Short mmCIF file of C-alpha atoms (C1' of nucleotides) in Angstrom, two decimals:
data_model
loop_
_atom_site.label_atom_id
_atom_site.label_comp_id
_atom_site.label_asym_id
_atom_site.label_seq_id
_atom_site.Cartn_x
_atom_site.Cartn_y
_atom_site.Cartn_z
CA UNK A 1 -48.13 36.98 -5.86
CA UNK A 2 -47.39 40.12 -7.69
CA UNK A 3 -48.81 43.44 -6.39
CA UNK A 4 -48.48 46.82 -7.99
CA UNK A 5 -49.84 50.00 -6.17
CA UNK A 6 -51.08 52.76 -8.54
CA UNK A 7 -49.20 51.36 -11.49
CA UNK A 8 -49.02 53.39 -14.81
CA UNK A 9 -51.03 51.72 -17.68
CA UNK A 10 -47.63 50.65 -19.08
CA UNK A 11 -46.43 49.05 -15.80
CA UNK A 12 -49.86 47.25 -15.57
CA UNK A 13 -49.70 46.02 -19.20
CA UNK A 14 -46.20 44.78 -18.76
CA UNK A 15 -47.23 42.82 -15.65
CA UNK A 16 -50.30 41.37 -17.29
CA UNK A 17 -48.62 40.53 -20.64
CA UNK A 18 -45.03 40.04 -19.14
CA UNK A 19 -43.35 37.33 -17.00
CA UNK A 20 -45.99 37.21 -14.36
CA UNK A 21 -48.54 37.28 -17.07
CA UNK A 22 -47.29 33.86 -18.41
CA UNK A 23 -48.30 32.05 -15.24
CA UNK A 24 -50.86 29.48 -16.30
CA UNK A 25 -53.52 29.28 -13.66
CA UNK A 26 -53.58 32.89 -12.34
CA UNK A 27 -56.25 35.18 -10.98
CA UNK A 28 -56.06 38.88 -11.58
CA UNK A 29 -57.72 41.67 -9.49
CA UNK A 30 -57.76 45.29 -10.48
CA UNK A 31 -59.16 48.15 -8.48
CA UNK A 32 -59.52 51.15 -10.54
CA UNK A 33 -61.74 53.80 -12.35
CA UNK A 34 -63.16 52.10 -15.51
CA UNK A 35 -65.90 52.10 -18.08
CA UNK A 36 -67.48 48.99 -19.42
CA UNK A 37 -69.10 48.26 -22.78
CA UNK A 38 -70.80 45.01 -23.37
CA UNK A 39 -72.54 43.63 -26.43
CA UNK A 40 -73.99 40.22 -26.94
CA UNK A 41 -77.20 38.70 -25.83
CA UNK A 42 -78.04 42.23 -24.69
CA UNK A 43 -76.14 45.48 -24.72
CA UNK A 44 -74.95 47.70 -21.99
CA UNK A 45 -72.86 50.69 -21.19
CA UNK A 46 -71.42 51.53 -17.81
CA UNK A 47 -69.71 54.97 -17.38
CA UNK A 48 -66.56 55.62 -15.46
CA UNK A 49 -66.46 54.84 -11.81
CA UNK A 50 -64.34 52.87 -9.29
CA UNK A 51 -64.85 49.13 -9.32
CA UNK A 52 -63.09 45.84 -8.53
CA UNK A 53 -62.29 43.77 -11.63
CA UNK A 54 -61.65 40.09 -11.29
CA UNK A 55 -60.31 37.96 -14.10
CA UNK A 56 -60.21 34.09 -13.38
CA UNK A 57 -58.03 31.43 -14.85
CA UNK A 58 -60.82 30.01 -16.79
CA UNK A 59 -61.69 33.20 -18.63
CA UNK A 60 -64.33 34.48 -16.31
CA UNK A 61 -64.38 38.31 -15.93
CA UNK A 62 -66.32 40.10 -13.32
CA UNK A 63 -66.80 43.80 -12.76
CA UNK A 64 -67.98 44.35 -9.13
CA UNK A 65 -69.37 47.57 -7.68
CA UNK A 66 -69.66 48.44 -4.04
CA UNK A 67 -72.93 46.55 -3.62
CA UNK A 68 -74.86 43.40 -4.34
CA UNK A 69 -73.77 39.87 -4.91
CA UNK A 70 -74.05 40.12 -8.66
CA UNK A 71 -71.41 41.78 -10.77
CA UNK A 72 -72.25 44.86 -12.74
CA UNK A 73 -70.84 43.44 -15.90
CA UNK A 74 -69.24 40.03 -16.60
CA UNK A 75 -68.23 37.39 -19.01
CA UNK A 76 -68.66 33.71 -18.21
CA UNK A 77 -65.94 30.98 -18.17
CA UNK A 78 -64.44 30.18 -21.57
CA UNK A 79 -64.00 33.82 -22.47
CA UNK A 80 -60.79 34.90 -24.24
CA UNK A 81 -59.13 37.80 -22.41
CA UNK A 82 -56.66 40.22 -23.92
CA UNK A 83 -54.91 43.15 -22.32
CA UNK A 84 -54.12 46.18 -24.55
CA UNK A 85 -53.19 49.75 -24.33
CA UNK A 86 -55.62 52.28 -25.70
CA UNK A 87 -55.04 55.68 -24.01
CA UNK A 88 -54.81 53.65 -20.75
CA UNK A 89 -55.16 50.01 -19.85
CA UNK A 90 -58.09 48.08 -21.62
CA UNK A 91 -59.34 44.62 -21.25
CA UNK A 92 -60.93 42.96 -24.14
CA UNK A 93 -63.03 39.84 -23.13
CA UNK A 94 -64.57 38.03 -26.06
CA UNK A 95 -66.43 34.71 -26.48
CA UNK A 96 -68.08 33.03 -29.44
CA UNK A 97 -71.11 30.98 -28.24
CA UNK A 98 -73.04 33.09 -28.00
CA UNK A 99 -70.98 35.90 -29.54
CA UNK A 100 -70.45 38.27 -26.83
CA UNK A 101 -67.90 40.97 -26.22
CA UNK A 102 -67.02 43.13 -23.03
CA UNK A 103 -64.49 45.89 -23.09
CA UNK A 104 -63.18 47.50 -19.88
CA UNK A 105 -61.18 50.71 -20.18
CA UNK A 106 -59.31 52.10 -17.16
CA UNK A 107 -59.01 55.74 -16.54
CA UNK A 108 -56.93 54.99 -13.48
CA UNK A 109 -55.56 51.98 -11.68
CA UNK A 110 -55.25 51.91 -7.94
CA UNK A 111 -53.99 48.38 -7.53
CA UNK A 112 -53.19 45.37 -9.53
CA UNK A 113 -52.70 41.85 -8.17
CA UNK A 114 -51.63 38.66 -9.99
CA UNK A 115 -51.63 35.42 -8.06
CA UNK A 116 -52.32 31.82 -8.18
CA UNK A 117 -54.89 29.74 -6.19
CA UNK A 118 -54.18 26.18 -5.26
CA UNK A 119 -57.45 24.53 -4.16
CA UNK A 120 -57.96 20.78 -3.82
CA UNK A 121 -61.16 20.88 -1.91
CA UNK A 122 -64.68 20.52 -3.16
CA UNK A 123 -67.67 21.87 -1.54
CA UNK A 124 -69.95 19.44 0.42
CA UNK A 125 -73.50 20.84 0.27
CA UNK A 126 -76.63 19.38 1.56
CA UNK A 127 -80.34 20.44 1.55
CA UNK A 128 -80.81 20.57 -2.25
CA UNK A 129 -84.00 19.42 -3.83
CA UNK A 130 -82.43 16.09 -4.55
CA UNK A 131 -81.71 15.50 -0.94
CA UNK A 132 -85.43 15.94 -0.12
CA UNK A 133 -86.47 13.57 -2.96
CA UNK A 134 -84.09 11.16 -1.46
CA UNK A 135 -85.66 11.44 1.83
CA UNK A 136 -89.16 11.12 0.50
CA UNK A 137 -88.15 8.12 -1.72
CA UNK A 138 -86.79 6.24 1.37
CA UNK A 139 -89.90 6.96 3.37
CA UNK A 140 -92.92 7.95 1.16
CA UNK A 141 -95.20 7.62 4.32
CA UNK A 142 -94.09 11.12 5.06
CA UNK A 143 -96.17 12.17 2.12
CA UNK A 144 -99.11 9.80 2.76
CA UNK A 145 -99.77 6.60 4.60
CA UNK A 146 -99.61 3.52 2.19
CA UNK A 147 -97.80 5.46 -0.55
CA UNK A 148 -95.29 3.35 -2.60
CA UNK A 149 -92.65 4.74 -4.88
CA UNK A 150 -92.69 2.96 -8.22
CA UNK A 151 -90.04 4.93 -9.93
CA UNK A 152 -87.85 7.87 -9.34
CA UNK A 153 -87.64 9.47 -12.78
CA UNK A 154 -85.69 12.20 -14.34
CA UNK A 155 -87.28 12.66 -17.72
CA UNK A 156 -90.49 11.65 -19.30
CA UNK A 157 -92.08 12.43 -22.63
CA UNK A 158 -94.01 15.25 -21.14
CA UNK A 159 -91.36 16.50 -18.87
CA UNK A 160 -89.50 15.99 -15.57
CA UNK A 161 -91.06 14.06 -12.73
CA UNK A 162 -89.68 13.66 -9.17
CA UNK A 163 -91.57 10.59 -7.91
CA UNK A 164 -93.87 8.28 -9.68
CA UNK A 165 -95.96 6.47 -6.93
CA UNK A 166 -99.10 4.47 -6.13
CA UNK A 167 -101.32 5.11 -3.22
CA UNK A 168 -102.90 2.48 -1.07
CA UNK A 169 -105.75 1.94 -3.46
CA UNK A 170 -103.39 1.51 -6.32
CA UNK A 171 -104.02 4.99 -7.90
CA UNK A 172 -101.17 6.58 -9.71
CA UNK A 173 -99.61 9.49 -7.84
CA UNK A 174 -97.26 12.02 -9.40
CA UNK A 175 -95.19 13.77 -6.85
CA UNK A 176 -93.42 17.15 -7.48
CA UNK A 177 -90.91 18.26 -4.82
CA UNK A 178 -89.85 21.89 -4.29
CA UNK A 179 -87.19 22.89 -1.65
CA UNK A 180 -88.72 26.39 -1.21
CA UNK A 181 -92.29 27.78 -1.65
CA UNK A 182 -94.50 26.53 -4.36
CA UNK A 183 -95.20 29.08 -6.93
CA UNK A 184 -98.06 29.11 -9.53
CA UNK A 185 -95.51 27.89 -12.07
CA UNK A 186 -94.96 24.60 -10.18
CA UNK A 187 -98.71 24.08 -10.14
CA UNK A 188 -98.91 24.71 -13.93
CA UNK A 189 -95.97 22.24 -14.45
CA UNK A 190 -97.61 19.43 -12.45
CA UNK A 191 -101.00 20.04 -14.02
CA UNK A 192 -99.55 19.85 -17.35
CA UNK A 193 -97.80 16.56 -16.61
CA UNK A 194 -100.97 15.08 -15.12
CA UNK A 195 -103.08 15.95 -18.17
CA UNK A 196 -100.52 14.43 -20.51
CA UNK A 197 -100.11 11.50 -18.25
CA UNK A 198 -103.95 10.79 -18.00
CA UNK A 199 -104.33 11.14 -21.80
CA UNK A 200 -101.39 8.90 -22.60
CA UNK A 201 -102.32 6.16 -20.15
CA UNK A 202 -106.05 6.47 -20.69
CA UNK A 203 -106.48 6.86 -16.95
CA UNK A 204 -109.40 8.61 -15.45
CA UNK A 205 -107.65 8.74 -12.14
CA UNK A 206 -104.19 9.90 -11.36
CA UNK A 207 -103.35 12.24 -8.52
CA UNK A 208 -100.75 14.92 -8.28
CA UNK A 209 -99.22 15.94 -5.00
CA UNK A 210 -96.85 19.06 -4.56
CA UNK A 211 -94.50 18.70 -1.71
CA UNK A 212 -92.73 21.74 -0.19
CA UNK A 213 -92.18 23.48 3.09
CA UNK A 214 -94.50 26.43 1.96
CA UNK A 215 -96.97 27.42 -0.51
CA UNK A 216 -98.20 30.82 -1.62
CA UNK A 217 -101.79 31.77 -1.46
CA UNK A 218 -102.16 31.91 -5.17
CA UNK A 219 -100.63 28.56 -5.86
CA UNK A 220 -103.02 27.18 -3.02
CA UNK A 221 -105.96 28.48 -4.88
CA UNK A 222 -104.66 27.08 -8.23
CA UNK A 223 -104.10 23.66 -6.67
CA UNK A 224 -107.61 23.42 -5.30
CA UNK A 225 -108.98 24.75 -8.61
CA UNK A 226 -107.14 21.93 -10.61
CA UNK A 227 -107.77 19.24 -8.16
CA UNK A 228 -104.21 18.74 -7.11
CA UNK A 229 -102.88 18.28 -3.60
CA UNK A 230 -100.31 19.90 -1.40
CA UNK A 231 -98.35 18.23 1.34
CA UNK A 232 -96.18 20.29 3.67
CA UNK A 233 -92.85 18.70 3.93
CA UNK A 234 -90.25 20.02 6.33
CA UNK A 235 -86.78 18.68 6.24
CA UNK A 236 -83.56 18.78 8.12
CA UNK A 237 -80.13 17.71 6.90
CA UNK A 238 -76.84 16.87 8.29
CA UNK A 239 -73.37 16.92 6.75
CA UNK A 240 -71.68 13.52 6.82
CA UNK A 241 -69.51 13.01 9.87
CA UNK A 242 -66.24 13.14 7.96
CA UNK A 243 -66.94 16.61 6.75
CA UNK A 244 -68.50 17.80 9.92
CA UNK A 245 -69.30 21.48 10.11
CA UNK A 246 -67.78 23.48 12.82
CA UNK A 247 -70.82 25.77 13.07
CA UNK A 248 -72.30 23.90 16.15
CA UNK A 249 -70.11 26.03 18.40
CA UNK A 250 -70.80 29.23 16.46
CA UNK A 251 -72.86 31.82 18.30
CA UNK B 1 -56.18 51.99 0.00
CA UNK B 2 -54.53 49.81 2.63
CA UNK B 3 -52.58 46.78 1.51
CA UNK B 4 -50.83 44.14 3.68
CA UNK B 5 -48.65 41.35 2.06
CA UNK B 6 -48.68 38.10 3.95
CA UNK B 7 -49.90 39.70 7.35
CA UNK B 8 -50.09 37.73 10.50
CA UNK B 9 -53.54 37.09 11.76
CA UNK B 10 -53.05 39.76 14.37
CA UNK B 11 -52.06 42.30 11.76
CA UNK B 12 -54.91 41.38 9.56
CA UNK B 13 -57.40 41.68 12.41
CA UNK B 14 -55.97 45.11 13.38
CA UNK B 15 -56.39 46.44 9.95
CA UNK B 16 -59.87 45.10 9.70
CA UNK B 17 -61.10 46.31 13.04
CA UNK B 18 -58.82 49.26 13.62
CA UNK B 19 -58.60 52.68 12.06
CA UNK B 20 -58.80 51.61 8.47
CA UNK B 21 -61.60 49.26 9.50
CA UNK B 22 -63.71 52.22 10.50
CA UNK B 23 -64.02 53.56 7.08
CA UNK B 24 -67.68 53.52 6.29
CA UNK B 25 -68.01 52.42 2.49
CA UNK B 26 -65.13 50.03 2.21
CA UNK B 27 -64.60 46.93 0.31
CA UNK B 28 -62.22 44.18 1.45
CA UNK B 29 -60.34 41.50 -0.48
CA UNK B 30 -58.44 38.72 1.17
CA UNK B 31 -56.37 36.18 -0.73
CA UNK B 32 -55.54 33.21 1.51
CA UNK B 33 -56.02 29.69 2.48
CA UNK B 34 -59.40 29.27 4.17
CA UNK B 35 -62.24 26.87 5.01
CA UNK B 36 -65.91 27.83 4.85
CA UNK B 37 -68.90 26.56 6.93
CA UNK B 38 -72.33 27.54 5.88
CA UNK B 39 -75.59 26.80 7.39
CA UNK B 40 -79.06 28.27 6.55
CA UNK B 41 -81.41 27.60 3.75
CA UNK B 42 -79.03 24.67 3.09
CA UNK B 43 -75.73 23.59 4.69
CA UNK B 44 -72.26 23.14 3.34
CA UNK B 45 -68.68 22.62 4.25
CA UNK B 46 -65.74 23.63 2.13
CA UNK B 47 -62.35 22.43 3.40
CA UNK B 48 -59.07 24.45 3.35
CA UNK B 49 -57.91 25.81 0.11
CA UNK B 50 -56.78 29.06 -1.51
CA UNK B 51 -59.53 31.52 -2.40
CA UNK B 52 -60.26 35.19 -3.01
CA UNK B 53 -62.65 36.50 -0.43
CA UNK B 54 -64.51 39.73 -1.03
CA UNK B 55 -66.48 41.63 1.46
CA UNK B 56 -68.70 44.55 0.20
CA UNK B 57 -69.77 47.63 1.86
CA UNK B 58 -73.43 46.38 2.04
CA UNK B 59 -72.53 43.13 3.82
CA UNK B 60 -72.21 40.94 0.78
CA UNK B 61 -69.53 38.25 1.20
CA UNK B 62 -68.19 36.12 -1.61
CA UNK B 63 -65.75 33.35 -1.55
CA UNK B 64 -64.35 32.87 -5.05
CA UNK B 65 -62.40 29.90 -6.33
CA UNK B 66 -60.23 29.91 -9.42
CA UNK B 67 -63.10 28.99 -11.80
CA UNK B 68 -66.70 29.94 -12.66
CA UNK B 69 -68.70 33.13 -12.34
CA UNK B 70 -70.44 32.05 -9.23
CA UNK B 71 -68.87 32.16 -5.85
CA UNK B 72 -68.10 28.85 -3.92
CA UNK B 73 -69.86 30.30 -0.87
CA UNK B 74 -71.49 33.59 -0.18
CA UNK B 75 -73.81 35.75 1.91
CA UNK B 76 -76.23 38.20 0.37
CA UNK B 77 -76.43 42.01 0.93
CA UNK B 78 -77.53 43.00 4.40
CA UNK B 79 -75.34 40.49 6.20
CA UNK B 80 -73.61 41.48 9.46
CA UNK B 81 -69.88 40.78 9.17
CA UNK B 82 -67.52 40.31 12.06
CA UNK B 83 -63.77 39.75 12.10
CA UNK B 84 -62.45 37.66 15.06
CA UNK B 85 -59.39 35.77 16.16
CA UNK B 86 -59.84 31.96 16.44
CA UNK B 87 -56.38 30.23 15.96
CA UNK B 88 -56.07 32.56 12.97
CA UNK B 89 -58.36 35.11 11.32
CA UNK B 90 -61.98 34.21 11.08
CA UNK B 91 -64.93 35.99 9.38
CA UNK B 92 -68.37 35.56 10.87
CA UNK B 93 -71.18 36.60 8.43
CA UNK B 94 -74.65 36.29 9.79
CA UNK B 95 -78.12 37.45 8.64
CA UNK B 96 -81.57 36.96 10.12
CA UNK B 97 -84.06 36.59 7.37
CA UNK B 98 -83.76 33.87 6.50
CA UNK B 99 -81.42 32.84 9.31
CA UNK B 100 -78.12 32.08 7.74
CA UNK B 101 -74.52 31.89 9.01
CA UNK B 102 -71.31 31.65 7.09
CA UNK B 103 -67.90 31.27 8.80
CA UNK B 104 -64.63 31.61 7.07
CA UNK B 105 -61.51 30.51 8.85
CA UNK B 106 -57.97 31.44 7.46
CA UNK B 107 -55.00 29.05 7.74
CA UNK B 108 -52.83 31.60 5.96
CA UNK B 109 -53.31 35.07 4.52
CA UNK B 110 -51.39 35.99 1.39
CA UNK B 111 -52.86 39.45 1.00
CA UNK B 112 -55.38 41.81 2.54
CA UNK B 113 -56.71 45.09 0.82
CA UNK B 114 -59.07 47.55 2.24
CA UNK B 115 -60.29 50.23 -0.11
CA UNK B 116 -63.24 52.55 -1.01
CA UNK B 117 -65.01 52.68 -4.35
CA UNK B 118 -66.59 55.92 -5.63
CA UNK B 119 -68.99 55.12 -8.31
CA UNK B 120 -71.66 57.58 -9.45
CA UNK B 121 -72.55 55.72 -12.61
CA UNK B 122 -75.51 53.55 -13.31
CA UNK B 123 -75.56 50.80 -15.88
CA UNK B 124 -77.60 51.36 -19.07
CA UNK B 125 -78.81 47.96 -20.38
CA UNK B 126 -80.96 47.35 -23.24
CA UNK B 127 -82.28 44.03 -24.65
CA UNK B 128 -84.43 42.87 -21.75
CA UNK B 129 -87.81 41.29 -22.21
CA UNK B 130 -89.42 44.65 -21.36
CA UNK B 131 -87.63 46.20 -24.34
CA UNK B 132 -89.00 43.58 -26.64
CA UNK B 133 -92.58 44.06 -25.22
CA UNK B 134 -92.18 47.85 -25.82
CA UNK B 135 -91.37 47.26 -29.41
CA UNK B 136 -94.18 44.82 -29.90
CA UNK B 137 -96.61 47.10 -28.21
CA UNK B 138 -95.65 49.95 -30.47
CA UNK B 139 -95.90 47.85 -33.60
CA UNK B 140 -98.05 44.72 -32.91
CA UNK B 141 -98.08 44.08 -36.82
CA UNK B 142 -94.76 42.52 -36.18
CA UNK B 143 -96.76 39.64 -34.51
CA UNK B 144 -99.65 39.66 -36.90
CA UNK B 145 -101.34 41.81 -39.38
CA UNK B 146 -104.31 43.70 -37.92
CA UNK B 147 -103.43 42.89 -34.29
CA UNK B 148 -104.41 45.59 -31.88
CA UNK B 149 -102.96 45.95 -28.33
CA UNK B 150 -105.78 46.56 -25.77
CA UNK B 151 -103.76 46.53 -22.66
CA UNK B 152 -100.30 45.90 -21.38
CA UNK B 153 -100.67 44.33 -18.11
CA UNK B 154 -98.46 43.39 -15.32
CA UNK B 155 -100.64 41.35 -12.97
CA UNK B 156 -104.07 39.72 -13.29
CA UNK B 157 -105.99 37.48 -10.91
CA UNK B 158 -104.82 34.45 -12.65
CA UNK B 159 -101.37 35.46 -13.41
CA UNK B 160 -98.96 37.72 -15.36
CA UNK B 161 -99.35 38.52 -19.01
CA UNK B 162 -97.38 40.67 -21.36
CA UNK B 163 -100.03 41.85 -23.94
CA UNK B 164 -103.68 41.56 -24.15
CA UNK B 165 -104.76 42.09 -27.75
CA UNK B 166 -107.50 41.61 -30.38
CA UNK B 167 -107.02 40.23 -33.83
CA UNK B 168 -108.47 41.63 -37.01
CA UNK B 169 -111.66 39.60 -36.35
CA UNK B 170 -112.06 40.82 -32.81
CA UNK B 171 -110.89 37.63 -31.15
CA UNK B 172 -109.02 38.16 -27.94
CA UNK B 173 -105.25 37.29 -28.18
CA UNK B 174 -103.06 36.80 -25.19
CA UNK B 175 -99.36 37.36 -26.02
CA UNK B 176 -96.44 36.19 -24.02
CA UNK B 177 -93.02 37.28 -24.73
CA UNK B 178 -89.63 35.64 -23.95
CA UNK B 179 -86.30 37.06 -24.72
CA UNK B 180 -84.59 33.72 -25.13
CA UNK B 181 -85.90 30.35 -26.27
CA UNK B 182 -89.46 29.20 -25.25
CA UNK B 183 -89.42 26.45 -22.78
CA UNK B 184 -92.21 23.99 -21.89
CA UNK B 185 -92.81 26.17 -18.74
CA UNK B 186 -93.70 29.15 -20.80
CA UNK B 187 -96.27 26.99 -22.69
CA UNK B 188 -97.82 25.65 -19.52
CA UNK B 189 -98.07 29.15 -18.20
CA UNK B 190 -99.84 30.57 -21.11
CA UNK B 191 -102.06 27.49 -21.50
CA UNK B 192 -103.07 27.80 -17.84
CA UNK B 193 -103.73 31.44 -18.24
CA UNK B 194 -105.90 30.92 -21.28
CA UNK B 195 -107.98 28.28 -19.65
CA UNK B 196 -108.71 30.45 -16.83
CA UNK B 197 -109.40 33.34 -19.03
CA UNK B 198 -111.90 31.49 -21.20
CA UNK B 199 -113.68 30.15 -18.19
CA UNK B 200 -113.92 33.58 -16.43
CA UNK B 201 -115.01 35.41 -19.69
CA UNK B 202 -117.18 32.57 -20.91
CA UNK B 203 -115.36 32.89 -24.28
CA UNK B 204 -115.20 29.99 -26.61
CA UNK B 205 -112.60 31.66 -28.41
CA UNK B 206 -109.30 33.22 -27.22
CA UNK B 207 -106.00 32.74 -28.84
CA UNK B 208 -102.65 32.45 -27.19
CA UNK B 209 -99.31 33.54 -29.06
CA UNK B 210 -95.80 33.07 -27.72
CA UNK B 211 -93.17 35.38 -29.11
CA UNK B 212 -89.55 34.67 -28.99
CA UNK B 213 -86.49 34.41 -31.16
CA UNK B 214 -86.35 30.55 -30.61
CA UNK B 215 -88.29 27.62 -29.43
CA UNK B 216 -87.35 24.18 -28.33
CA UNK B 217 -88.70 21.12 -30.01
CA UNK B 218 -90.60 19.98 -26.91
CA UNK B 219 -92.19 23.34 -26.55
CA UNK B 220 -93.12 23.34 -30.20
CA UNK B 221 -94.89 19.98 -29.81
CA UNK B 222 -96.68 21.23 -26.75
CA UNK B 223 -97.80 24.40 -28.46
CA UNK B 224 -99.38 22.51 -31.28
CA UNK B 225 -101.03 20.01 -28.86
CA UNK B 226 -102.59 22.74 -26.88
CA UNK B 227 -103.77 24.85 -29.88
CA UNK B 228 -101.40 27.67 -29.14
CA UNK B 229 -99.33 29.67 -31.53
CA UNK B 230 -95.66 30.64 -31.93
CA UNK B 231 -94.30 33.70 -33.73
CA UNK B 232 -90.63 34.07 -34.11
CA UNK B 233 -89.66 37.68 -33.16
CA UNK B 234 -86.02 38.71 -33.60
CA UNK B 235 -84.98 42.06 -32.27
CA UNK B 236 -82.13 44.39 -32.38
CA UNK B 237 -81.51 47.24 -29.88
CA UNK B 238 -79.52 50.33 -29.61
CA UNK B 239 -78.26 52.14 -26.67
CA UNK B 240 -79.42 55.76 -26.54
CA UNK B 241 -77.19 58.26 -28.31
CA UNK B 242 -76.02 59.92 -25.11
CA UNK B 243 -74.74 56.78 -23.72
CA UNK B 244 -73.23 55.45 -27.01
CA UNK B 245 -71.27 52.37 -26.75
CA UNK B 246 -67.68 52.44 -28.00
CA UNK B 247 -67.92 48.88 -29.28
CA UNK B 248 -68.34 49.96 -32.91
CA UNK B 249 -64.73 50.25 -33.20
CA UNK B 250 -63.98 47.10 -31.27
CA UNK B 251 -62.66 44.34 -33.43
"C1'" DG C 1 -74.12 20.94 -28.54
"C1'" DT C 2 -79.18 21.30 -27.43
"C1'" DT C 3 -82.63 20.85 -23.85
"C1'" DT C 4 -84.37 20.83 -19.44
"C1'" DT C 5 -84.51 22.09 -14.65
"C1'" DA C 6 -82.45 23.48 -10.07
"C1'" DA C 7 -80.33 27.27 -7.47
"C1'" DG C 8 -78.32 28.50 -0.34
"C1'" DA C 9 -80.33 31.27 -6.91
"C1'" DT C 10 -80.39 36.94 -6.87
"C1'" DC C 11 -83.00 41.11 -7.91
"C1'" DG C 12 -86.59 44.26 -8.68
"C1'" DG C 13 -91.38 45.63 -8.68
"C1'" DG C 14 -96.02 45.48 -6.81
"C1'" DC C 15 -99.10 45.13 -3.15
"C1'" DG D 1 -92.87 42.17 4.64
"C1'" DC D 2 -94.68 38.29 0.89
"C1'" DC D 3 -95.53 37.25 -3.76
"C1'" DC D 4 -94.21 36.96 -8.43
"C1'" DG D 5 -91.50 36.64 -12.58
"C1'" DA D 6 -87.05 38.09 -15.15
"C1'" DT D 7 -82.07 37.35 -15.47
"C1'" DG D 8 -76.86 39.26 -20.68
"C1'" DT D 9 -79.28 34.51 -15.33
"C1'" DT D 10 -75.32 30.30 -14.21
"C1'" DA D 11 -74.51 25.56 -13.90
"C1'" DA D 12 -75.15 20.62 -14.22
"C1'" DA D 13 -77.24 16.57 -15.99
"C1'" DA D 14 -79.39 13.95 -19.60
"C1'" DC D 15 -79.84 13.03 -24.27
#
DNA sequence: GTTTTAAGATCGGGC
DNA sequence: GCCCGATGTTAAAAC
């Protein structure tokens, strides 16, 4: 770990391009007064102000202000990063697909850190949409008594379907699952699938059910209008025993 | 700016809860070996590994690994953050709406920084969807000769539309603008809106045009199927003179 | 590499 | 506060 307090631009550049700079998998943080120019998918300018700049080993660059989870400016992974002198330290971060350039210029540097992060762990996350589909696939009676899952599909000609089912009367049921509230867009999506499905399979009957813990008023109106159905589905989830959370005891 | 290299948990806690900790608008960065438990909208566990933890003045907490723009774990702005001792330093980050808890426990701390960021600047961004709608509103002939903009709307009963127009024959035209490629969802949305619009206004005729720089093959097929139209619209944009970018001279 | 969709999405605007 | 859609969305999976 290398740390420089209030380095001159030259000292900072030496650290970034010199010996410590040759470390392969390194992360860099700079606290300082900088301005940021960005040009690519859009274009932006951010005038001088104090920020935290983070450069990751994979080429990710982030300029963080004092608020919000999102960086003020950034470059995604795969960006080529260069450190140059231009009346002070400047960072040039460029990528090609799509062509995008970000340039950070420092008026002052308060602190510079260069360090490595060794991390063999992978996150274990549960409660994604796929987990809810899993649960419904195992026990479709949660949605409706007598429902049978015929296929769990990823892609069809007319789009993506979560569960392809038949109800107790043998009628085809297309099930769309959302982990949060159902918005009008989800209704449009299911409606479009159903229209295509009926057309393609020359079926007069084919039901569509949206499953989610919540639904907005507008989506509810749309669902009724379009002859679709909504089934409220709550869900709980547990991390596997091995990777047990320690939050039980957390107040 | 306060900086501690390899502090003991006690030293770290003192710094975080002590005098320097009382600074109002402060940002904190910690580099160290930590594990993270999260429970809320979903649930996750991340075992010990070296990461960069950032705590912002607004309650945002981010745990960054050595790759990717996105944090491994996080809490959004508005979170209440506490620093406690529990066989080492621990950070408890809790919010209420929705109820979510994140707990970070440090096995080792390599570096701790506490500092303030003074930033009066605001980002000046151009090239958003609204900018493209602006341009098309000013000169609808870009879309089609003889097109006139009747209204620029935000919300209607049956949804959100960008531009409400009439063509040279007086036929109603609903225009939907996207800044990137048109996806099937955008087609569904416009289709659904048009169906409602025709029904409500008892109009046999009403056209729908999607404007974007690009369109996917599937969306193109859908557009033809549904009798909608696609108009390729490229766009350039310039930052206002006052806030001129310095990227012109950047190689 | 393109396309499609989810995300613990986040964020901002409108009501 | 809920609801809705954009984001320089990012990221992953399928093709």
